[in-house]
Amino acid sequence: MTELVLPSHCDGRGFCLGGTVLSWIDIAAGIAAKKHGVYPAVTRSVDAVHFLGPITTQNIVIIQASVNRAWKTSMEVGVRVMTEDLLSADQRYCCHAYLTFVALPQPPLTTLKPDLPPSQVRTPDAAASAAALSNSLAARRYSFSLPSAKSGSKSGGLNQRSIQLPAIEPITPVEMERYTMAQSRREARLQQSKEAKEEEDKLLSDVRDQMRRWNVSEVKNPKLKLSPSGEDGMPRIAMHATFAESAQLVLPQHANSLSITFGGQVMKWMENVAAVSASRFVRVPIVTASIDSLQFHRKTMIGDCLTMRSVVTRVFKSSLEVYVFVDSENLVTGKQTFTNEAFFSMVALQPSPSLQPSRARLPHLVPGSELEVALSEAGEKRRIKRLEQRRELAERETLFLVQSPAVEMPNAMEHAIQHTNSSS
């Protein structure tokens, strides 16, 4: 998949937005998943994505996606992003992503009773009736949420189908390596420390409850204006003052054929609101360096209203961490649900039109509650994990990924390692 980078994809300095790249990654991965599987599939999770190279309006983006391994109802899709200069034809490595897609069962036709027009009223022809029902809006809307029948179910036939994705048969050494690593990554996702995960989930749940009570109008509250630090004279900014909120209505162009919102579109909206929080803190140009792994806990549909809320949680030498979570609201029933969350790493840049990190010291972030303090203190562990992932990605690039003959690998790796070493 090839994309021409347009000004509408970029910020005011001509650098492509990370959220735009994430949406392209999700689309390319979805195409690969659909080609491999015989069932509809949706994005279930995205592993951490680290941007190791810039993308500008002088580039085209080359996105390669392939299914690394398939299990019974899920599959891992690896996506590799390269950039090509329109003038020199030089290609450079940008980033890599691993997405997990889940296959969706076909709807049990006997449980769906949509309002069919006269042309689709049930007739003695069972095959025609089943086809009309399976293509109806109700079937498309609910097919992803209904369980498939077990093998040997008495209902069988047209009503239900069990899911079994086609297996991947690795042939080349690279494919075998991808196949093995996919299983390792899957086991790592499943074997995370349960106690640590529960503790983190409890903290983030409490933080979300607190942020839902915040209001954007409070950002200018005089009580949040703190005096400069007495030690170095640097400004101090309350964590609450970096709060940002955005609401988006899911329209048909934001969803797939099943009326489910594209995961990449949600990540794009999340990056937008994260950039607002980061800009309110540093007041200089910023760029997205990475997004931590995220899971889509709940589906969102056409007609739902998504509310993204963000806040700066930790500040380093020239970078900062932003926490973003998403709530969805069914505008018909009024039901509100939490859908997903992620931490973004943003880098403050110099005013010049380059990607050099800012040399000026960043302001001090001041947490205002015990929850904010706990969230900020945990940021150091998250940063260490990101830097380790970034180094591993740069080292692995020459070992396991298929390279185009046009790619000059030393240059790509030199660029990746340079950005890794300069990361703060």
CSV table of C-alpha atoms in Angstrom, one decimal:
chain,number,residue,atom,x,y,z
A,1,MET,CA,0.0,0.0,0.0
A,2,THR,CA,1.4,3.4,-1.0
A,3,GLU,CA,0.3,6.8,0.3
A,4,LEU,CA,1.2,10.2,-1.0
A,5,VAL,CA,1.8,12.6,1.9
A,6,LEU,CA,-0.4,15.7,1.4
A,7,PRO,CA,-0.4,18.9,3.5
A,8,SER,CA,-3.7,17.8,5.0
A,9,HIS,CA,-1.8,14.8,6.6
A,10,CYS,CA,0.8,17.1,8.2
A,11,ASP,CA,1.2,19.7,11.0
A,12,GLY,CA,2.1,23.3,10.3
A,13,ARG,CA,5.8,22.4,9.8
A,14,GLY,CA,5.1,19.8,7.1
A,15,PHE,CA,5.7,16.7,9.2
A,16,CYS,CA,3.2,13.9,8.9
A,17,LEU,CA,1.1,13.4,12.0
A,18,GLY,CA,1.6,10.1,13.8
A,19,GLY,CA,-2.1,9.5,14.1
A,20,THR,CA,-2.4,9.6,10.3
A,21,VAL,CA,0.3,7.0,10.0
A,22,LEU,CA,-1.4,4.9,12.6
A,23,SER,CA,-4.7,5.0,10.6
A,24,TRP,CA,-2.8,3.9,7.4
A,25,ILE,CA,-1.2,1.1,9.4
A,26,ASP,CA,-4.6,-0.1,10.6
A,27,ILE,CA,-6.1,-0.1,7.1
A,28,ALA,CA,-3.1,-2.0,5.6
A,29,ALA,CA,-3.3,-4.5,8.4
A,30,GLY,CA,-7.1,-4.9,7.9
A,31,ILE,CA,-6.6,-5.6,4.2
A,32,ALA,CA,-4.0,-8.3,5.0
A,33,ALA,CA,-6.3,-9.9,7.6
A,34,LYS,CA,-9.2,-9.9,5.3
A,35,LYS,CA,-7.2,-11.5,2.5
A,36,HIS,CA,-6.0,-14.3,4.8
A,37,GLY,CA,-9.2,-15.0,6.7
A,38,VAL,CA,-12.6,-15.9,5.3
A,39,TYR,CA,-14.4,-14.0,8.0
A,40,PRO,CA,-14.9,-10.3,8.8
A,41,ALA,CA,-12.2,-9.1,11.3
A,42,VAL,CA,-11.7,-6.1,13.6
A,43,THR,CA,-8.7,-4.7,15.4
A,44,ARG,CA,-8.4,-6.1,18.9
A,45,SER,CA,-5.0,-4.7,20.0
A,46,VAL,CA,-2.0,-2.8,18.8
A,47,ASP,CA,1.5,-3.3,20.2
A,48,ALA,CA,3.7,-0.3,21.0
A,49,VAL,CA,4.6,1.7,17.9
A,50,HIS,CA,7.9,3.7,17.8
A,51,PHE,CA,8.5,6.3,15.1
A,52,LEU,CA,12.2,6.1,14.2
A,53,GLY,CA,12.1,8.4,11.2
A,54,PRO,CA,10.2,11.5,10.0
A,55,ILE,CA,7.7,11.7,7.2
A,56,THR,CA,7.2,14.9,5.3
A,57,THR,CA,5.3,16.2,2.3
A,58,GLN,CA,8.4,15.4,0.2
A,59,ASN,CA,7.8,11.7,0.8
A,60,ILE,CA,5.6,8.9,-0.2
A,61,VAL,CA,4.8,6.2,2.4
A,62,ILE,CA,5.2,2.5,1.5
A,63,ILE,CA,3.3,0.2,3.9
A,64,GLN,CA,3.9,-3.5,3.8
A,65,ALA,CA,1.5,-5.8,5.8
A,66,SER,CA,1.4,-9.6,6.2
A,67,VAL,CA,-0.2,-12.1,8.5
A,68,ASN,CA,2.6,-13.6,10.7
A,69,ARG,CA,0.5,-16.2,12.4
A,70,ALA,CA,-3.1,-17.3,12.7
A,71,TRP,CA,-4.8,-19.1,15.6
A,72,LYS,CA,-8.3,-20.3,15.9
A,73,THR,CA,-10.1,-16.9,15.9
A,74,SER,CA,-7.3,-14.4,15.9
A,75,MET,CA,-4.3,-13.5,13.9
A,76,GLU,CA,-1.2,-11.3,14.2
A,77,VAL,CA,-0.5,-8.9,11.3
A,78,GLY,CA,2.9,-7.3,11.0
A,79,VAL,CA,3.2,-3.9,9.3
A,80,ARG,CA,6.3,-2.2,8.1
A,81,VAL,CA,6.4,1.5,7.1
A,82,MET,CA,9.1,2.9,4.8
A,83,THR,CA,9.4,6.4,3.3
A,84,GLU,CA,10.6,7.3,-0.2
A,85,ASP,CA,11.9,10.7,-1.1
A,86,LEU,CA,10.1,12.0,-4.2
A,87,LEU,CA,13.2,13.7,-5.6
A,88,SER,CA,16.1,11.4,-4.7
A,89,ALA,CA,14.2,8.1,-4.5
A,90,ASP,CA,16.0,7.3,-1.2
A,91,GLN,CA,14.1,5.0,1.1
A,92,ARG,CA,14.3,5.0,4.9
A,93,TYR,CA,12.7,2.9,7.6
A,94,CYS,CA,10.1,4.7,9.7
A,95,CYS,CA,8.3,2.2,12.0
A,96,HIS,CA,6.9,-1.2,12.5
A,97,ALA,CA,3.6,-2.4,14.2
A,98,TYR,CA,2.1,-5.6,15.3
A,99,LEU,CA,-1.7,-5.7,15.3
A,100,THR,CA,-4.0,-8.5,16.6
A,101,PHE,CA,-7.2,-9.0,14.6
A,102,VAL,CA,-10.2,-11.1,15.8
A,103,ALA,CA,-12.4,-12.9,13.3
A,104,LEU,CA,-16.1,-12.3,13.7
A,105,PRO,CA,-18.7,-15.1,13.6
A,106,GLN,CA,-21.6,-15.0,11.1
A,107,PRO,CA,-24.9,-14.0,12.8
A,108,PRO,CA,-27.3,-16.7,14.0
A,109,LEU,CA,-30.0,-16.0,11.5
A,110,THR,CA,-32.8,-17.3,13.7
A,111,THR,CA,-32.1,-14.7,16.4
A,112,LEU,CA,-32.2,-11.7,14.0
A,113,LYS,CA,-35.5,-10.2,13.2
A,114,PRO,CA,-34.8,-7.0,11.2
A,115,ASP,CA,-37.6,-4.9,9.7
A,116,LEU,CA,-37.3,-6.1,6.1
A,117,PRO,CA,-38.9,-4.2,3.2
A,118,PRO,CA,-41.6,-6.1,1.2
A,119,SER,CA,-39.0,-7.2,-1.3
A,120,GLN,CA,-37.2,-9.1,1.4
A,121,VAL,CA,-40.2,-10.7,3.2
A,122,ARG,CA,-39.6,-14.4,4.0
A,123,THR,CA,-40.6,-16.6,1.1
A,124,PRO,CA,-40.7,-20.4,0.8
A,125,ASP,CA,-37.2,-20.1,-0.8
A,126,ALA,CA,-35.0,-20.7,2.3
A,127,ALA,CA,-31.8,-19.9,0.5
A,128,ALA,CA,-33.0,-16.5,-0.8
A,129,SER,CA,-34.4,-15.6,2.6
A,130,ALA,CA,-31.2,-16.5,4.4
A,131,ALA,CA,-29.2,-14.4,1.9
A,132,ALA,CA,-31.4,-11.4,2.3
A,133,LEU,CA,-31.2,-11.6,6.1
A,134,SER,CA,-27.4,-12.1,6.2
A,135,ASN,CA,-27.0,-8.9,4.0
A,136,SER,CA,-29.4,-6.8,6.1
A,137,LEU,CA,-28.2,-3.9,8.3
A,138,ALA,CA,-29.2,-5.8,11.4
A,139,ALA,CA,-26.9,-8.7,10.5
A,140,ARG,CA,-24.0,-6.5,9.7
A,141,ARG,CA,-24.5,-4.6,13.0
A,142,TYR,CA,-24.8,-7.5,15.3
A,143,SER,CA,-22.7,-10.3,13.6
A,144,PHE,CA,-19.5,-9.3,15.5
A,145,SER,CA,-21.1,-9.6,19.0
A,146,LEU,CA,-22.9,-12.9,18.7
A,147,PRO,CA,-21.0,-16.1,19.6
A,148,SER,CA,-20.5,-18.8,17.0
A,149,ALA,CA,-21.9,-22.2,17.3
A,150,LYS,CA,-19.8,-25.0,18.6
A,151,SER,CA,-18.8,-27.7,16.2
A,152,GLY,CA,-21.5,-30.3,15.9
A,153,SER,CA,-24.3,-27.9,17.0
A,154,LYS,CA,-27.7,-29.1,16.1
A,155,SER,CA,-28.7,-25.7,14.6
A,156,GLY,CA,-25.8,-25.8,12.1
A,157,GLY,CA,-26.5,-25.1,8.5
A,158,LEU,CA,-27.3,-21.6,7.6
A,159,ASN,CA,-27.9,-20.4,11.1
A,160,GLN,CA,-24.4,-20.6,12.6
A,161,ARG,CA,-20.9,-21.2,11.6
A,162,SER,CA,-17.9,-22.0,13.9
A,163,ILE,CA,-14.8,-20.0,13.3
A,164,GLN,CA,-11.5,-21.6,12.2
A,165,LEU,CA,-9.0,-19.3,10.5
A,166,PRO,CA,-6.7,-20.8,7.8
A,167,ALA,CA,-3.3,-21.8,9.2
A,168,ILE,CA,-0.1,-20.0,8.1
A,169,GLU,CA,2.5,-22.2,6.5
A,170,PRO,CA,5.9,-20.5,6.8
A,171,ILE,CA,8.3,-21.4,4.1
A,172,THR,CA,11.3,-19.0,4.0
A,173,PRO,CA,13.6,-18.5,6.9
A,174,VAL,CA,12.2,-15.0,7.4
A,175,GLU,CA,8.6,-16.3,7.5
A,176,MET,CA,9.6,-19.0,10.0
A,177,GLU,CA,11.2,-16.3,12.2
A,178,ARG,CA,8.1,-14.2,12.0
A,179,TYR,CA,6.0,-17.2,12.7
A,180,THR,CA,8.0,-18.1,15.9
A,181,MET,CA,8.2,-14.5,17.1
A,182,ALA,CA,4.4,-14.1,16.7
A,183,GLN,CA,3.8,-16.9,19.2
A,184,SER,CA,6.3,-15.4,21.6
A,185,ARG,CA,4.6,-12.0,21.5
A,186,ARG,CA,1.2,-13.6,22.0
A,187,GLU,CA,2.5,-15.5,25.1
A,188,ALA,CA,4.1,-12.3,26.4
A,189,ARG,CA,0.7,-10.5,26.1
A,190,LEU,CA,-1.1,-13.3,27.9
A,191,GLN,CA,1.5,-13.8,30.6
A,192,GLN,CA,1.8,-10.3,31.9
A,193,SER,CA,2.0,-10.1,35.7
A,194,LYS,CA,-1.6,-10.4,36.8
A,195,GLU,CA,-1.1,-8.6,40.1
A,196,ALA,CA,0.8,-5.7,38.5
A,197,LYS,CA,-1.8,-5.4,35.8
A,198,GLU,CA,-4.7,-5.4,38.3
A,199,GLU,CA,-2.9,-2.7,40.3
A,200,GLU,CA,-2.3,-0.5,37.2
A,201,ASP,CA,-5.8,-1.0,36.0
A,202,LYS,CA,-7.2,0.1,39.4
A,203,LEU,CA,-5.0,3.2,39.3
A,204,LEU,CA,-6.0,4.1,35.8
A,205,SER,CA,-9.7,3.4,36.5
A,206,ASP,CA,-9.6,5.9,39.4
A,207,VAL,CA,-7.7,8.4,37.3
A,208,ARG,CA,-10.4,8.1,34.6
A,209,ASP,CA,-13.1,8.8,37.1
A,210,GLN,CA,-11.3,11.9,38.3
A,211,MET,CA,-10.8,13.2,34.8
A,212,ARG,CA,-14.4,12.7,33.9
A,213,ARG,CA,-15.2,15.3,36.6
A,214,TRP,CA,-12.8,17.8,35.1
A,215,ASN,CA,-13.9,20.5,32.8
A,216,VAL,CA,-11.9,22.2,30.0
A,217,SER,CA,-13.0,25.6,31.3
A,218,GLU,CA,-11.1,25.0,34.5
A,219,VAL,CA,-7.8,25.0,32.6
A,220,LYS,CA,-7.7,28.8,33.0
A,221,ASN,CA,-8.6,28.7,36.7
A,222,PRO,CA,-6.4,31.1,38.6
A,223,LYS,CA,-5.9,28.4,41.3
A,224,LEU,CA,-4.0,26.3,38.7
A,225,LYS,CA,-1.5,29.1,38.0
A,226,LEU,CA,1.5,28.2,40.2
A,227,SER,CA,4.5,30.4,41.0
A,228,PRO,CA,7.9,29.5,39.4
A,229,SER,CA,10.2,27.0,41.0
A,230,GLY,CA,12.3,28.6,43.7
A,231,GLU,CA,15.3,26.4,42.8
A,232,ASP,CA,15.8,27.1,39.1
A,233,GLY,CA,13.1,29.7,38.3
A,234,MET,CA,11.4,27.4,35.8
A,235,PRO,CA,7.6,27.6,35.4
A,236,ARG,CA,5.5,25.1,37.3
A,237,ILE,CA,2.3,23.8,35.7
A,238,ALA,CA,-0.4,21.8,37.4
A,239,MET,CA,-1.2,18.5,35.8
A,240,HIS,CA,-4.9,19.5,35.8
A,241,ALA,CA,-4.0,22.6,33.6
A,242,THR,CA,-2.9,20.2,30.8
A,243,PHE,CA,-6.3,18.5,30.6
A,244,ALA,CA,-7.9,18.4,27.1
A,245,GLU,CA,-11.1,16.9,25.8
A,246,SER,CA,-12.5,16.2,22.4
A,247,ALA,CA,-15.8,14.7,21.1
A,248,GLN,CA,-16.2,13.0,17.8
A,249,LEU,CA,-19.3,11.6,16.1
A,250,VAL,CA,-18.7,8.3,14.3
A,251,LEU,CA,-19.8,8.8,10.7
A,252,PRO,CA,-19.9,6.2,7.9
A,253,GLN,CA,-16.5,7.2,6.5
A,254,HIS,CA,-15.0,6.3,10.0
A,255,ALA,CA,-16.2,2.7,10.0
A,256,ASN,CA,-15.9,-0.5,8.1
A,257,SER,CA,-18.6,-2.5,6.3
A,258,LEU,CA,-19.8,-3.8,9.6
A,259,SER,CA,-20.4,-0.3,10.9
A,260,ILE,CA,-17.6,-0.7,13.4
A,261,THR,CA,-15.2,2.2,13.9
A,262,PHE,CA,-11.8,1.7,12.4
A,263,GLY,CA,-9.2,1.3,15.2
A,264,GLY,CA,-6.8,3.5,13.3
A,265,GLN,CA,-9.4,6.3,13.2
A,266,VAL,CA,-9.7,6.1,17.0
A,267,MET,CA,-6.0,6.3,17.4
A,268,LYS,CA,-5.8,9.3,15.1
A,269,TRP,CA,-8.4,11.1,17.3
A,270,MET,CA,-6.5,10.1,20.4
A,271,GLU,CA,-3.2,11.6,19.1
A,272,ASN,CA,-5.0,14.8,18.3
A,273,VAL,CA,-6.2,15.3,21.8
A,274,ALA,CA,-2.8,14.2,23.2
A,275,ALA,CA,-1.1,16.9,21.1
A,276,VAL,CA,-3.4,19.5,22.6
A,277,SER,CA,-2.4,18.5,26.2
A,278,ALA,CA,1.3,18.4,25.3
A,279,SER,CA,1.1,21.8,23.6
A,280,ARG,CA,-0.6,23.4,26.6
A,281,PHE,CA,2.3,22.3,28.7
A,282,VAL,CA,5.4,23.1,26.6
A,283,ARG,CA,4.0,25.9,24.2
A,284,VAL,CA,6.5,24.8,21.5
A,285,PRO,CA,6.2,22.5,18.5
A,286,ILE,CA,5.8,18.9,19.4
A,287,VAL,CA,5.9,15.6,17.5
A,288,THR,CA,4.7,12.1,18.4
A,289,ALA,CA,7.6,9.7,19.2
A,290,SER,CA,5.6,6.6,20.2
A,291,ILE,CA,2.4,5.1,21.4
A,292,ASP,CA,2.2,2.4,24.0
A,293,SER,CA,0.3,-0.8,23.3
A,294,LEU,CA,-3.4,-0.5,23.5
A,295,GLN,CA,-6.4,-2.8,23.5
A,296,PHE,CA,-9.9,-2.1,22.2
A,297,HIS,CA,-12.1,-3.3,25.1
A,298,ARG,CA,-15.4,-2.3,23.6
A,299,LYS,CA,-16.6,-1.8,20.1
A,300,THR,CA,-17.9,1.5,18.8
A,301,MET,CA,-20.4,1.9,16.0
A,302,ILE,CA,-21.6,4.5,13.4
A,303,GLY,CA,-23.7,7.0,15.3
A,304,ASP,CA,-21.8,6.7,18.6
A,305,CYS,CA,-20.2,9.7,20.2
A,306,LEU,CA,-16.6,9.2,21.3
A,307,THR,CA,-15.1,11.4,23.9
A,308,MET,CA,-11.3,11.5,24.2
A,309,ARG,CA,-9.7,13.0,27.4
A,310,SER,CA,-6.0,13.5,27.9
A,311,VAL,CA,-3.5,14.9,30.4
A,312,VAL,CA,0.3,15.2,30.7
A,313,THR,CA,1.5,12.6,33.2
A,314,ARG,CA,5.3,12.8,33.2
A,315,VAL,CA,8.0,15.2,31.9
A,316,PHE,CA,11.5,14.3,31.0
A,317,LYS,CA,14.5,16.2,29.6
A,318,SER,CA,12.9,17.0,26.2
A,319,SER,CA,9.9,14.7,26.0
A,320,LEU,CA,6.7,14.2,27.9
A,321,GLU,CA,4.2,11.4,28.4
A,322,VAL,CA,0.5,12.0,27.8
A,323,TYR,CA,-2.3,9.7,29.0
A,324,VAL,CA,-5.4,9.4,26.8
A,325,PHE,CA,-8.6,7.4,27.2
A,326,VAL,CA,-11.8,7.1,25.2
A,327,ASP,CA,-15.4,6.8,26.3
A,328,SER,CA,-18.2,6.0,23.9
A,329,GLU,CA,-21.9,7.0,24.2
A,330,ASN,CA,-24.8,5.5,22.4
A,331,LEU,CA,-26.9,8.5,21.5
A,332,VAL,CA,-30.1,6.5,21.3
A,333,THR,CA,-29.9,4.7,24.6
A,334,GLY,CA,-27.6,7.1,26.4
A,335,LYS,CA,-25.3,4.2,27.6
A,336,GLN,CA,-21.7,5.2,28.1
A,337,THR,CA,-18.8,2.8,28.1
A,338,PHE,CA,-15.0,2.9,28.4
A,339,THR,CA,-13.4,1.7,25.2
A,340,ASN,CA,-9.6,2.0,25.3
A,341,GLU,CA,-6.6,4.0,26.6
A,342,ALA,CA,-3.0,4.6,25.7
A,343,PHE,CA,0.1,6.5,26.7
A,344,PHE,CA,1.7,8.8,24.0
A,345,SER,CA,5.3,9.9,24.1
A,346,MET,CA,5.7,13.4,22.6
A,347,VAL,CA,8.9,15.3,22.0
A,348,ALA,CA,9.3,19.1,22.3
A,349,LEU,CA,11.1,20.5,19.3
A,350,GLN,CA,13.2,23.6,18.6
A,351,PRO,CA,11.4,26.5,16.9
A,352,SER,CA,13.4,26.0,13.7
A,353,PRO,CA,11.9,23.8,10.9
A,354,SER,CA,13.8,20.7,12.0
A,355,LEU,CA,13.2,17.6,14.2
A,356,GLN,CA,15.9,18.6,16.8
A,357,PRO,CA,14.7,18.2,20.4
A,358,SER,CA,14.3,21.5,22.3
A,359,ARG,CA,17.4,22.6,24.2
A,360,ALA,CA,15.4,24.7,26.6
A,361,ARG,CA,14.4,23.1,29.9
A,362,LEU,CA,10.8,22.0,30.1
A,363,PRO,CA,8.5,23.4,32.8
A,364,HIS,CA,7.9,21.4,36.0
A,365,LEU,CA,4.8,19.2,36.2
A,366,VAL,CA,3.0,19.4,39.5
A,367,PRO,CA,0.5,16.6,40.3
A,368,GLY,CA,-2.4,17.9,42.4
A,369,SER,CA,-3.8,14.7,44.1
A,370,GLU,CA,-2.5,11.3,45.3
A,371,LEU,CA,-3.8,9.7,42.1
A,372,GLU,CA,-1.9,12.2,40.0
A,373,VAL,CA,1.2,11.6,42.0
A,374,ALA,CA,1.0,7.8,41.6
A,375,LEU,CA,0.3,8.1,37.9
A,376,SER,CA,3.3,10.4,37.4
A,377,GLU,CA,5.7,8.3,39.5
A,378,ALA,CA,4.8,5.2,37.4
A,379,GLY,CA,5.9,7.1,34.3
A,380,GLU,CA,9.6,6.4,34.8
A,381,LYS,CA,9.0,2.6,34.6
A,382,ARG,CA,7.0,3.1,31.4
A,383,ARG,CA,9.8,5.3,29.9
A,384,ILE,CA,12.4,2.6,30.6
A,385,LYS,CA,10.2,0.0,28.9
A,386,ARG,CA,9.8,2.3,25.8
A,387,LEU,CA,13.5,2.9,25.5
A,388,GLU,CA,14.2,-0.9,25.7
A,389,GLN,CA,11.6,-1.6,23.0
A,390,ARG,CA,13.0,1.2,20.8
A,391,ARG,CA,16.5,-0.2,21.0
A,392,GLU,CA,15.3,-3.8,20.3
A,393,LEU,CA,13.4,-2.5,17.3
A,394,ALA,CA,16.4,-0.8,15.8
A,395,GLU,CA,18.6,-3.9,16.3
A,396,ARG,CA,16.0,-6.3,15.0
A,397,GLU,CA,15.4,-4.3,11.8
A,398,THR,CA,18.5,-5.8,10.1
A,399,LEU,CA,17.8,-9.3,11.3
A,400,PHE,CA,14.1,-10.3,10.7
A,401,LEU,CA,12.5,-7.9,8.3
A,402,VAL,CA,12.4,-8.3,4.5
A,403,GLN,CA,14.2,-5.4,2.8
A,404,SER,CA,13.5,-4.0,-0.7
A,405,PRO,CA,16.6,-4.0,-2.9
A,406,ALA,CA,16.2,-0.3,-3.2
A,407,VAL,CA,16.7,0.2,0.5
A,408,GLU,CA,20.1,1.1,1.7
A,409,MET,CA,20.1,-0.8,5.0
A,410,PRO,CA,23.1,0.9,6.6
A,411,ASN,CA,21.5,4.3,6.1
A,412,ALA,CA,18.2,3.2,7.4
A,413,MET,CA,19.7,1.6,10.5
A,414,GLU,CA,22.1,4.6,11.1
A,415,HIS,CA,19.0,6.9,11.0
A,416,ALA,CA,17.1,4.6,13.5
A,417,ILE,CA,20.0,4.2,15.9
A,418,GLN,CA,20.7,7.9,15.8
A,419,HIS,CA,17.1,8.6,16.8
A,420,THR,CA,17.2,5.9,19.5
A,421,ASN,CA,20.4,7.3,21.1
A,422,SER,CA,19.1,10.9,21.0
A,423,SER,CA,15.8,9.9,22.6
A,424,SER,CA,15.2,11.3,26.0
